[in-house]
Amino acid sequence: MFYKVYLIILSSLFINFNIVSMSDDIAYFQQTNTDFKEILKANNNRIRKLKQELLISKQKNQYNYIKFCFLGDLINILKEINKIRVLGSFNEEVIHDAALLDRLFNSLVPFSIIPNIYYSLNSISYSLKQDRYVNFARFINFMNPILNFLLFDKREKQIEKNAYKISKYNKETNKTLSGEKFVQYNWLLFNKISPYLVFVLSRNYEKLALNSYNVFEIAKALSNMSEIVRKHFRYKVEMRGLYNYKA
């Protein structure tokens, strides 16, 4: 009898021990699960905050790039207006000085591409995800100052050295070139204003697949290519006197 009572008491103690042990385990796992959820929530908040900071940084970078382009275009417009103005000029000194100014401006190419390099480096992280047309436009805009230097600096050097021949030919032929000037002025104005006009309009158009900054980059690339064509025809008109002048 005593032996049976002993077994019953021992069994009760064993069961109670297991119940206590299981209760502790459940409480431990519940606490661990709660801690894990808190850690996961904190990490998600950090990731969300980091994405927001990256987005703000990207938008700021794009906005600064547009401001730089606008400032560069303002300077370029003044220079190009001066070049168009001297078309058909009889004044050797005016032609020479305009060519010299253009060459000085071209010598600043290394400085003008620094913002492009900075913008490109900051765009690497998301450029591979961009539309291929955006990436191509970005490449054109990056190369534009270098292309202008390679294509036109030599011509400006020829004009600078032969300003006398050009002015003499203009005086002998007595052509005002008003028609050519009119086309050049309007072409220049269109090339320089259109990217910013497209940018403003695109910000109010919700159905575009690309954001307004990418639209600006594409419009700017088209504008730069159009500018190269315009300059080619301007040089063709200006250097006519150099090739046709007979002393």
PDB file of C-alpha atoms in Angstrom:
ATOM      1  CA  MET A   1       0.000   0.000   0.000  1.00  0.00           C
ATOM      2  CA  PHE A   2       2.702   2.415   0.946  1.00  0.00           C
ATOM      3  CA  TYR A   3       4.523   1.583  -2.262  1.00  0.00           C
ATOM      4  CA  LYS A   4       1.497   2.538  -4.380  1.00  0.00           C
ATOM      5  CA  VAL A   5       1.048   5.830  -2.565  1.00  0.00           C
ATOM      6  CA  TYR A   6       4.713   6.585  -3.165  1.00  0.00           C
ATOM      7  CA  LEU A   7       4.333   5.974  -6.909  1.00  0.00           C
ATOM      8  CA  ILE A   8       1.257   8.203  -7.114  1.00  0.00           C
ATOM      9  CA  ILE A   9       3.046  11.072  -5.347  1.00  0.00           C
ATOM     10  CA  LEU A  10       6.118  10.655  -7.538  1.00  0.00           C
ATOM     11  CA  SER A  11       4.018  10.635 -10.708  1.00  0.00           C
ATOM     12  CA  SER A  12       2.220  13.807  -9.650  1.00  0.00           C
ATOM     13  CA  LEU A  13       5.492  15.593  -9.068  1.00  0.00           C
ATOM     14  CA  PHE A  14       6.798  14.495 -12.473  1.00  0.00           C
ATOM     15  CA  ILE A  15       3.655  15.701 -14.264  1.00  0.00           C
ATOM     16  CA  ASN A  16       3.760  19.045 -12.462  1.00  0.00           C
ATOM     17  CA  PHE A  17       7.404  19.452 -13.388  1.00  0.00           C
ATOM     18  CA  ASN A  18       6.635  18.847 -17.077  1.00  0.00           C
ATOM     19  CA  ILE A  19       3.741  21.306 -17.018  1.00  0.00           C
ATOM     20  CA  VAL A  20       5.925  24.000 -15.488  1.00  0.00           C
ATOM     21  CA  SER A  21       8.711  23.251 -17.963  1.00  0.00           C
ATOM     22  CA  MET A  22       6.352  23.419 -20.972  1.00  0.00           C
ATOM     23  CA  SER A  23       4.838  26.655 -19.711  1.00  0.00           C
ATOM     24  CA  ASP A  24       8.290  28.206 -19.468  1.00  0.00           C
ATOM     25  CA  ASP A  25       9.128  27.063 -23.006  1.00  0.00           C
ATOM     26  CA  ILE A  26       5.915  28.519 -24.427  1.00  0.00           C
ATOM     27  CA  ALA A  27       6.520  31.824 -22.656  1.00  0.00           C
ATOM     28  CA  TYR A  28      10.093  31.895 -23.935  1.00  0.00           C
ATOM     29  CA  PHE A  29       9.059  31.266 -27.546  1.00  0.00           C
ATOM     30  CA  GLN A  30       6.299  33.863 -27.343  1.00  0.00           C
ATOM     31  CA  GLN A  31       8.774  36.441 -26.060  1.00  0.00           C
ATOM     32  CA  THR A  32      11.301  35.472 -28.759  1.00  0.00           C
ATOM     33  CA  ASN A  33       8.620  35.797 -31.444  1.00  0.00           C
ATOM     34  CA  THR A  34       7.646  39.230 -30.121  1.00  0.00           C
ATOM     35  CA  ASP A  35      11.279  40.353 -30.072  1.00  0.00           C
ATOM     36  CA  PHE A  36      11.775  39.076 -33.641  1.00  0.00           C
ATOM     37  CA  LYS A  37       8.712  40.986 -34.833  1.00  0.00           C
ATOM     38  CA  GLU A  38      10.015  44.156 -33.200  1.00  0.00           C
ATOM     39  CA  ILE A  39      13.435  43.715 -34.831  1.00  0.00           C
ATOM     40  CA  LEU A  40      11.807  43.027 -38.217  1.00  0.00           C
ATOM     41  CA  LYS A  41       9.587  46.088 -37.857  1.00  0.00           C
ATOM     42  CA  ALA A  42      12.578  48.267 -36.930  1.00  0.00           C
ATOM     43  CA  ASN A  43      14.558  46.964 -39.922  1.00  0.00           C
ATOM     44  CA  ASN A  44      11.632  47.628 -42.263  1.00  0.00           C
ATOM     45  CA  ASN A  45      11.389  51.172 -40.939  1.00  0.00           C
ATOM     46  CA  ARG A  46      15.125  51.679 -41.510  1.00  0.00           C
ATOM     47  CA  ILE A  47      14.868  50.325 -45.066  1.00  0.00           C
ATOM     48  CA  ARG A  48      11.856  52.542 -45.781  1.00  0.00           C
ATOM     49  CA  LYS A  49      13.693  55.571 -44.406  1.00  0.00           C
ATOM     50  CA  LEU A  50      16.806  54.746 -46.448  1.00  0.00           C
ATOM     51  CA  LYS A  51      14.752  54.411 -49.642  1.00  0.00           C
ATOM     52  CA  GLN A  52      13.134  57.769 -48.937  1.00  0.00           C
ATOM     53  CA  GLU A  53      16.528  59.404 -48.389  1.00  0.00           C
ATOM     54  CA  LEU A  54      17.867  57.879 -51.627  1.00  0.00           C
ATOM     55  CA  LEU A  55      14.821  59.128 -53.531  1.00  0.00           C
ATOM     56  CA  ILE A  56      15.250  62.649 -52.152  1.00  0.00           C
ATOM     57  CA  SER A  57      18.969  62.567 -52.997  1.00  0.00           C
ATOM     58  CA  LYS A  58      18.212  61.366 -56.529  1.00  0.00           C
ATOM     59  CA  GLN A  59      15.607  64.096 -57.095  1.00  0.00           C
ATOM     60  CA  LYS A  60      17.966  66.751 -55.722  1.00  0.00           C
ATOM     61  CA  ASN A  61      20.723  65.504 -58.020  1.00  0.00           C
ATOM     62  CA  GLN A  62      18.390  65.652 -61.035  1.00  0.00           C
ATOM     63  CA  TYR A  63      17.184  69.129 -60.121  1.00  0.00           C
ATOM     64  CA  ASN A  64      20.755  70.414 -59.749  1.00  0.00           C
ATOM     65  CA  TYR A  65      21.612  68.911 -63.147  1.00  0.00           C
ATOM     66  CA  ILE A  66      18.746  70.818 -64.776  1.00  0.00           C
ATOM     67  CA  LYS A  67      19.893  74.057 -63.104  1.00  0.00           C
ATOM     68  CA  PHE A  68      23.424  73.470 -64.397  1.00  0.00           C
ATOM     69  CA  CYS A  69      22.100  72.831 -67.923  1.00  0.00           C
ATOM     70  CA  PHE A  70      20.010  75.996 -67.759  1.00  0.00           C
ATOM     71  CA  LEU A  71      22.982  78.118 -66.688  1.00  0.00           C
ATOM     72  CA  GLY A  72      25.166  76.594 -69.415  1.00  0.00           C
ATOM     73  CA  ASP A  73      22.483  77.233 -72.030  1.00  0.00           C
ATOM     74  CA  LEU A  74      22.164  80.883 -71.013  1.00  0.00           C
ATOM     75  CA  ILE A  75      25.904  81.407 -71.505  1.00  0.00           C
ATOM     76  CA  ASN A  76      25.814  79.446 -74.754  1.00  0.00           C
ATOM     77  CA  ILE A  77      22.919  81.508 -76.110  1.00  0.00           C
ATOM     78  CA  LEU A  78      24.854  84.750 -75.584  1.00  0.00           C
ATOM     79  CA  LYS A  79      27.903  83.302 -77.325  1.00  0.00           C
ATOM     80  CA  GLU A  80      25.896  81.931 -80.242  1.00  0.00           C
ATOM     81  CA  ILE A  81      23.930  85.159 -80.684  1.00  0.00           C
ATOM     82  CA  ASN A  82      27.255  86.949 -81.037  1.00  0.00           C
ATOM     83  CA  LYS A  83      28.395  84.397 -83.647  1.00  0.00           C
ATOM     84  CA  ILE A  84      25.179  84.754 -85.646  1.00  0.00           C
ATOM     85  CA  ARG A  85      25.359  88.543 -85.405  1.00  0.00           C
ATOM     86  CA  VAL A  86      28.735  88.678 -87.200  1.00  0.00           C
ATOM     87  CA  LEU A  87      27.538  86.644 -90.192  1.00  0.00           C
ATOM     88  CA  GLY A  88      28.135  88.781 -93.278  1.00  0.00           C
ATOM     89  CA  SER A  89      30.101  91.386 -91.282  1.00  0.00           C
ATOM     90  CA  PHE A  90      32.542  93.672 -93.111  1.00  0.00           C
ATOM     91  CA  ASN A  91      34.565  94.193 -89.925  1.00  0.00           C
ATOM     92  CA  GLU A  92      37.626  91.939 -89.703  1.00  0.00           C
ATOM     93  CA  GLU A  93      38.149  92.643 -86.000  1.00  0.00           C
ATOM     94  CA  VAL A  94      34.568  91.713 -85.069  1.00  0.00           C
ATOM     95  CA  ILE A  95      34.832  88.387 -86.918  1.00  0.00           C
ATOM     96  CA  HIS A  96      38.215  87.662 -85.320  1.00  0.00           C
ATOM     97  CA  ASP A  97      37.029  88.481 -81.784  1.00  0.00           C
ATOM     98  CA  ALA A  98      33.894  86.350 -82.127  1.00  0.00           C
ATOM     99  CA  ALA A  99      35.984  83.369 -83.229  1.00  0.00           C
ATOM    100  CA  LEU A 100      38.468  83.953 -80.403  1.00  0.00           C
ATOM    101  CA  LEU A 101      35.646  84.098 -77.843  1.00  0.00           C
ATOM    102  CA  ASP A 102      34.220  80.859 -79.174  1.00  0.00           C
ATOM    103  CA  ARG A 103      37.607  79.142 -78.882  1.00  0.00           C
ATOM    104  CA  LEU A 104      38.002  80.394 -75.311  1.00  0.00           C
ATOM    105  CA  PHE A 105      34.585  79.001 -74.523  1.00  0.00           C
ATOM    106  CA  ASN A 106      35.556  75.651 -76.073  1.00  0.00           C
ATOM    107  CA  SER A 107      38.679  75.574 -73.906  1.00  0.00           C
ATOM    108  CA  LEU A 108      36.391  75.291 -70.865  1.00  0.00           C
ATOM    109  CA  VAL A 109      35.191  71.862 -72.012  1.00  0.00           C
ATOM    110  CA  PRO A 110      37.115  69.996 -69.242  1.00  0.00           C
ATOM    111  CA  PHE A 111      35.289  72.061 -66.612  1.00  0.00           C
ATOM    112  CA  SER A 112      31.887  71.760 -68.281  1.00  0.00           C
ATOM    113  CA  ILE A 113      31.961  67.956 -68.249  1.00  0.00           C
ATOM    114  CA  ILE A 114      32.689  67.744 -64.498  1.00  0.00           C
ATOM    115  CA  PRO A 115      28.991  68.142 -63.539  1.00  0.00           C
ATOM    116  CA  ASN A 116      28.127  65.571 -66.216  1.00  0.00           C
ATOM    117  CA  ILE A 117      30.615  63.124 -64.688  1.00  0.00           C
ATOM    118  CA  TYR A 118      29.199  63.759 -61.211  1.00  0.00           C
ATOM    119  CA  TYR A 119      25.639  63.273 -62.451  1.00  0.00           C
ATOM    120  CA  SER A 120      26.577  60.090 -64.333  1.00  0.00           C
ATOM    121  CA  LEU A 121      28.342  58.600 -61.302  1.00  0.00           C
ATOM    122  CA  ASN A 122      25.345  59.339 -59.120  1.00  0.00           C
ATOM    123  CA  SER A 123      23.075  57.767 -61.741  1.00  0.00           C
ATOM    124  CA  ILE A 124      24.976  54.460 -61.997  1.00  0.00           C
ATOM    125  CA  SER A 125      22.996  52.883 -59.174  1.00  0.00           C
ATOM    126  CA  TYR A 126      19.741  53.156 -61.093  1.00  0.00           C
ATOM    127  CA  SER A 127      20.835  53.743 -64.712  1.00  0.00           C
ATOM    128  CA  LEU A 128      20.796  50.030 -65.555  1.00  0.00           C
ATOM    129  CA  LYS A 129      17.116  49.938 -64.651  1.00  0.00           C
ATOM    130  CA  GLN A 130      16.321  52.892 -66.903  1.00  0.00           C
ATOM    131  CA  ASP A 131      14.805  52.796 -70.356  1.00  0.00           C
ATOM    132  CA  ARG A 132      17.464  52.302 -73.050  1.00  0.00           C
ATOM    133  CA  TYR A 133      16.474  55.597 -74.673  1.00  0.00           C
ATOM    134  CA  VAL A 134      17.160  57.394 -71.397  1.00  0.00           C
ATOM    135  CA  ASN A 135      20.601  55.799 -71.132  1.00  0.00           C
ATOM    136  CA  PHE A 136      21.388  56.696 -74.748  1.00  0.00           C
ATOM    137  CA  ALA A 137      20.228  60.284 -74.164  1.00  0.00           C
ATOM    138  CA  ARG A 138      22.407  60.439 -71.045  1.00  0.00           C
ATOM    139  CA  PHE A 139      25.408  59.310 -73.112  1.00  0.00           C
ATOM    140  CA  ILE A 140      24.720  61.952 -75.803  1.00  0.00           C
ATOM    141  CA  ASN A 141      24.441  64.708 -73.195  1.00  0.00           C
ATOM    142  CA  PHE A 142      27.655  63.563 -71.534  1.00  0.00           C
ATOM    143  CA  MET A 143      29.576  63.559 -74.834  1.00  0.00           C
ATOM    144  CA  ASN A 144      28.099  66.782 -76.232  1.00  0.00           C
ATOM    145  CA  PRO A 145      30.793  69.236 -74.966  1.00  0.00           C
ATOM    146  CA  ILE A 146      33.539  66.937 -76.251  1.00  0.00           C
ATOM    147  CA  LEU A 147      31.849  66.516 -79.647  1.00  0.00           C
ATOM    148  CA  ASN A 148      31.446  70.278 -80.011  1.00  0.00           C
ATOM    149  CA  PHE A 149      35.126  70.796 -79.270  1.00  0.00           C
ATOM    150  CA  LEU A 150      36.282  68.115 -81.716  1.00  0.00           C
ATOM    151  CA  LEU A 151      33.950  69.211 -84.515  1.00  0.00           C
ATOM    152  CA  PHE A 152      34.128  72.999 -84.326  1.00  0.00           C
ATOM    153  CA  ASP A 153      37.303  74.220 -82.607  1.00  0.00           C
ATOM    154  CA  LYS A 154      39.349  73.689 -85.769  1.00  0.00           C
ATOM    155  CA  ARG A 155      36.857  75.728 -87.800  1.00  0.00           C
ATOM    156  CA  GLU A 156      37.000  78.581 -85.309  1.00  0.00           C
ATOM    157  CA  LYS A 157      40.773  78.560 -85.578  1.00  0.00           C
ATOM    158  CA  GLN A 158      40.479  78.900 -89.371  1.00  0.00           C
ATOM    159  CA  ILE A 159      38.017  81.774 -89.033  1.00  0.00           C
ATOM    160  CA  GLU A 160      40.260  83.516 -86.497  1.00  0.00           C
ATOM    161  CA  LYS A 161      43.283  83.288 -88.817  1.00  0.00           C
ATOM    162  CA  ASN A 162      41.368  84.256 -91.961  1.00  0.00           C
ATOM    163  CA  ALA A 163      39.050  86.942 -90.610  1.00  0.00           C
ATOM    164  CA  TYR A 164      40.463  89.388 -93.176  1.00  0.00           C
ATOM    165  CA  LYS A 165      39.498  87.180 -96.137  1.00  0.00           C
ATOM    166  CA  ILE A 166      36.015  86.573 -94.774  1.00  0.00           C
ATOM    167  CA  SER A 167      35.352  90.274 -94.124  1.00  0.00           C
ATOM    168  CA  LYS A 168      36.716  91.190 -97.545  1.00  0.00           C
ATOM    169  CA  TYR A 169      34.492  88.646 -99.295  1.00  0.00           C
ATOM    170  CA  ASN A 170      31.441  89.850 -97.350  1.00  0.00           C
ATOM    171  CA  LYS A 171      32.179  93.420 -98.373  1.00  0.00           C
ATOM    172  CA  GLU A 172      32.675  92.526-102.039  1.00  0.00           C
ATOM    173  CA  THR A 173      29.493  90.451-102.281  1.00  0.00           C
ATOM    174  CA  ASN A 174      27.559  92.909-100.067  1.00  0.00           C
ATOM    175  CA  LYS A 175      25.218  90.222 -98.724  1.00  0.00           C
ATOM    176  CA  THR A 176      23.409  91.008 -95.491  1.00  0.00           C
ATOM    177  CA  LEU A 177      22.539  87.336 -94.883  1.00  0.00           C
ATOM    178  CA  SER A 178      19.378  88.462 -93.082  1.00  0.00           C
ATOM    179  CA  GLY A 179      17.519  85.305 -94.131  1.00  0.00           C
ATOM    180  CA  GLU A 180      20.252  83.020 -92.802  1.00  0.00           C
ATOM    181  CA  LYS A 181      20.421  85.024 -89.579  1.00  0.00           C
ATOM    182  CA  PHE A 182      16.660  84.778 -89.077  1.00  0.00           C
ATOM    183  CA  VAL A 183      16.751  80.993 -89.476  1.00  0.00           C
ATOM    184  CA  GLN A 184      19.754  80.690 -87.144  1.00  0.00           C
ATOM    185  CA  TYR A 185      18.228  82.859 -84.396  1.00  0.00           C
ATOM    186  CA  ASN A 186      14.955  80.931 -84.369  1.00  0.00           C
ATOM    187  CA  TRP A 187      16.678  77.560 -84.617  1.00  0.00           C
ATOM    188  CA  LEU A 188      18.917  78.467 -81.680  1.00  0.00           C
ATOM    189  CA  LEU A 189      15.968  79.669 -79.609  1.00  0.00           C
ATOM    190  CA  PHE A 190      14.001  76.487 -80.298  1.00  0.00           C
ATOM    191  CA  ASN A 191      16.943  74.236 -79.395  1.00  0.00           C
ATOM    192  CA  LYS A 192      17.589  75.968 -76.099  1.00  0.00           C
ATOM    193  CA  ILE A 193      14.017  76.463 -74.885  1.00  0.00           C
ATOM    194  CA  SER A 194      12.345  73.218 -75.981  1.00  0.00           C
ATOM    195  CA  PRO A 195      13.904  70.858 -73.353  1.00  0.00           C
ATOM    196  CA  TYR A 196      12.728  73.058 -70.465  1.00  0.00           C
ATOM    197  CA  LEU A 197       9.298  73.550 -72.021  1.00  0.00           C
ATOM    198  CA  VAL A 198       8.942  69.772 -72.435  1.00  0.00           C
ATOM    199  CA  PHE A 199      10.065  69.301 -68.813  1.00  0.00           C
ATOM    200  CA  VAL A 200       7.412  71.697 -67.480  1.00  0.00           C
ATOM    201  CA  LEU A 201       4.636  70.173 -69.602  1.00  0.00           C
ATOM    202  CA  SER A 202       5.602  66.611 -68.681  1.00  0.00           C
ATOM    203  CA  ARG A 203       5.264  67.361 -64.956  1.00  0.00           C
ATOM    204  CA  ASN A 204       1.543  67.975 -65.498  1.00  0.00           C
ATOM    205  CA  TYR A 205       0.968  64.909 -67.683  1.00  0.00           C
ATOM    206  CA  GLU A 206       0.236  61.814 -65.606  1.00  0.00           C
ATOM    207  CA  LYS A 207       0.094  59.186 -68.389  1.00  0.00           C
ATOM    208  CA  LEU A 208       3.797  59.319 -69.258  1.00  0.00           C
ATOM    209  CA  ALA A 209       5.726  56.074 -68.785  1.00  0.00           C
ATOM    210  CA  LEU A 210       8.858  58.074 -67.847  1.00  0.00           C
ATOM    211  CA  ASN A 211       9.219  60.701 -65.156  1.00  0.00           C
ATOM    212  CA  SER A 212       9.698  64.336 -66.118  1.00  0.00           C
ATOM    213  CA  TYR A 213      13.455  64.274 -65.440  1.00  0.00           C
ATOM    214  CA  ASN A 214      13.976  61.411 -67.893  1.00  0.00           C
ATOM    215  CA  VAL A 215      11.818  63.213 -70.454  1.00  0.00           C
ATOM    216  CA  PHE A 216      14.067  66.252 -70.008  1.00  0.00           C
ATOM    217  CA  GLU A 217      17.191  64.134 -70.611  1.00  0.00           C
ATOM    218  CA  ILE A 218      15.780  62.784 -73.885  1.00  0.00           C
ATOM    219  CA  ALA A 219      14.624  66.245 -75.017  1.00  0.00           C
ATOM    220  CA  LYS A 220      18.038  67.681 -74.107  1.00  0.00           C
ATOM    221  CA  ALA A 221      19.831  65.019 -76.159  1.00  0.00           C
ATOM    222  CA  LEU A 222      17.651  65.778 -79.198  1.00  0.00           C
ATOM    223  CA  SER A 223      18.312  69.488 -78.657  1.00  0.00           C
ATOM    224  CA  ASN A 224      22.078  68.920 -78.508  1.00  0.00           C
ATOM    225  CA  MET A 225      22.036  66.924 -81.746  1.00  0.00           C
ATOM    226  CA  SER A 226      19.953  69.638 -83.409  1.00  0.00           C
ATOM    227  CA  GLU A 227      22.464  72.247 -82.198  1.00  0.00           C
ATOM    228  CA  ILE A 228      25.325  70.380 -83.863  1.00  0.00           C
ATOM    229  CA  VAL A 229      23.416  70.414 -87.174  1.00  0.00           C
ATOM    230  CA  ARG A 230      22.581  74.123 -86.765  1.00  0.00           C
ATOM    231  CA  LYS A 231      26.208  75.026 -86.082  1.00  0.00           C
ATOM    232  CA  HIS A 232      27.301  73.046 -89.132  1.00  0.00           C
ATOM    233  CA  PHE A 233      25.098  75.203 -91.381  1.00  0.00           C
ATOM    234  CA  ARG A 234      26.200  78.379 -89.596  1.00  0.00           C
ATOM    235  CA  TYR A 235      29.850  77.548 -90.253  1.00  0.00           C
ATOM    236  CA  LYS A 236      28.993  76.703 -93.835  1.00  0.00           C
ATOM    237  CA  VAL A 237      27.586  80.208 -94.307  1.00  0.00           C
ATOM    238  CA  GLU A 238      30.350  81.963 -92.355  1.00  0.00           C
ATOM    239  CA  MET A 239      33.244  80.165 -94.043  1.00  0.00           C
ATOM    240  CA  ARG A 240      31.879  80.691 -97.529  1.00  0.00           C
ATOM    241  CA  GLY A 241      34.030  83.804 -97.759  1.00  0.00           C
ATOM    242  CA  LEU A 242      37.142  81.862 -96.772  1.00  0.00           C
ATOM    243  CA  TYR A 243      36.742  79.357 -99.597  1.00  0.00           C
ATOM    244  CA  ASN A 244      35.480  81.781-102.268  1.00  0.00           C
ATOM    245  CA  TYR A 245      37.689  84.803-101.585  1.00  0.00           C
ATOM    246  CA  LYS A 246      40.113  85.677-104.360  1.00  0.00           C
ATOM    247  CA  ALA A 247      42.862  88.138-103.524  1.00  0.00           C
TER     248      ALA A 247
END
